[in-house]
Amino acid sequence: MNNLIISIGRQLGSGGCEIARKLANDMNCHFYDRELINLAAERCGFNPKIFEKQDENYGTLKTLFGAFSGRLGRMSGAFYSNTMSQEELFQIQSEAIFKAAKTEDCVFVGRCADYILRNKPGLFSVFITANDDDRTAEVARRRGCTTDEARRFIERKEAERAAYYNYYTSKKWGAAESYDFCINSSLLGWERTAEVIEQVIRTTREEGLRVKSEK
């Protein structure tokens, strides 16, 4: 069987990261979220904070000479430059995703992993949403801000996230047709949502094996 690759897209405040972490733990998969940033940075000798600044946010990132801790290797012939484009950073991160997915079962959160690994057998893409009030309350709790501030934060960050995803994938962020499976975490709560996703993935893989064996 091909190794299992799960890509999780999520609305802000939907519990997507927490659900993905539980899914990874229950299915014995390696979990990649912020860790992916560190892995990508390690591959090119960058400070991970450079990647954090461009995380799922489209635009050109300008860096300082002091941020480099090594050469950029084969990245577009650009090394020791004071600028690195979003596309170059995306390429570095894509290579890190490919490397991780090549040999182990993985759960990736965001970062266009569903598109980057679209041709890899074993990929299952999920999008997690939630009711607006639940998402607003969660973001307000997490950030210690007012409801109005949480709404504005969600609107701004999701616009950035959608622009990033739409630009690199030529698909539409959050649209059902962009993913294998979509689910509203407000219906069952985070823990049960993770369990449902796991059940759907296991059933899909088992049915795939059964169909293959019948041919």
XYZ file of C-alpha atoms in Angstrom, residues 3-4 6 8 18 62-63 65 83 89 98-99 102 155-156 162 164 188 199 209-210:
21
model
C 2.140 5.549 2.322
C -0.697 7.650 3.731
C -3.318 13.589 4.587
C -5.654 19.474 5.953
C -5.833 20.431 16.711
C 12.699 40.984 1.615
C 15.384 39.588 3.907
C 22.072 39.739 4.907
C 15.822 39.581 -1.563
C 10.539 30.270 -0.800
C 8.027 16.125 -1.223
C 10.919 14.809 0.831
C 8.308 10.239 0.054
C -11.308 38.309 7.734
C -7.784 39.591 7.177
C -7.076 32.314 0.235
C -1.847 32.317 -1.214
C -19.548 17.093 16.254
C -13.073 6.582 9.510
C -7.503 -2.077 -1.967
C -10.578 -4.249 -2.413
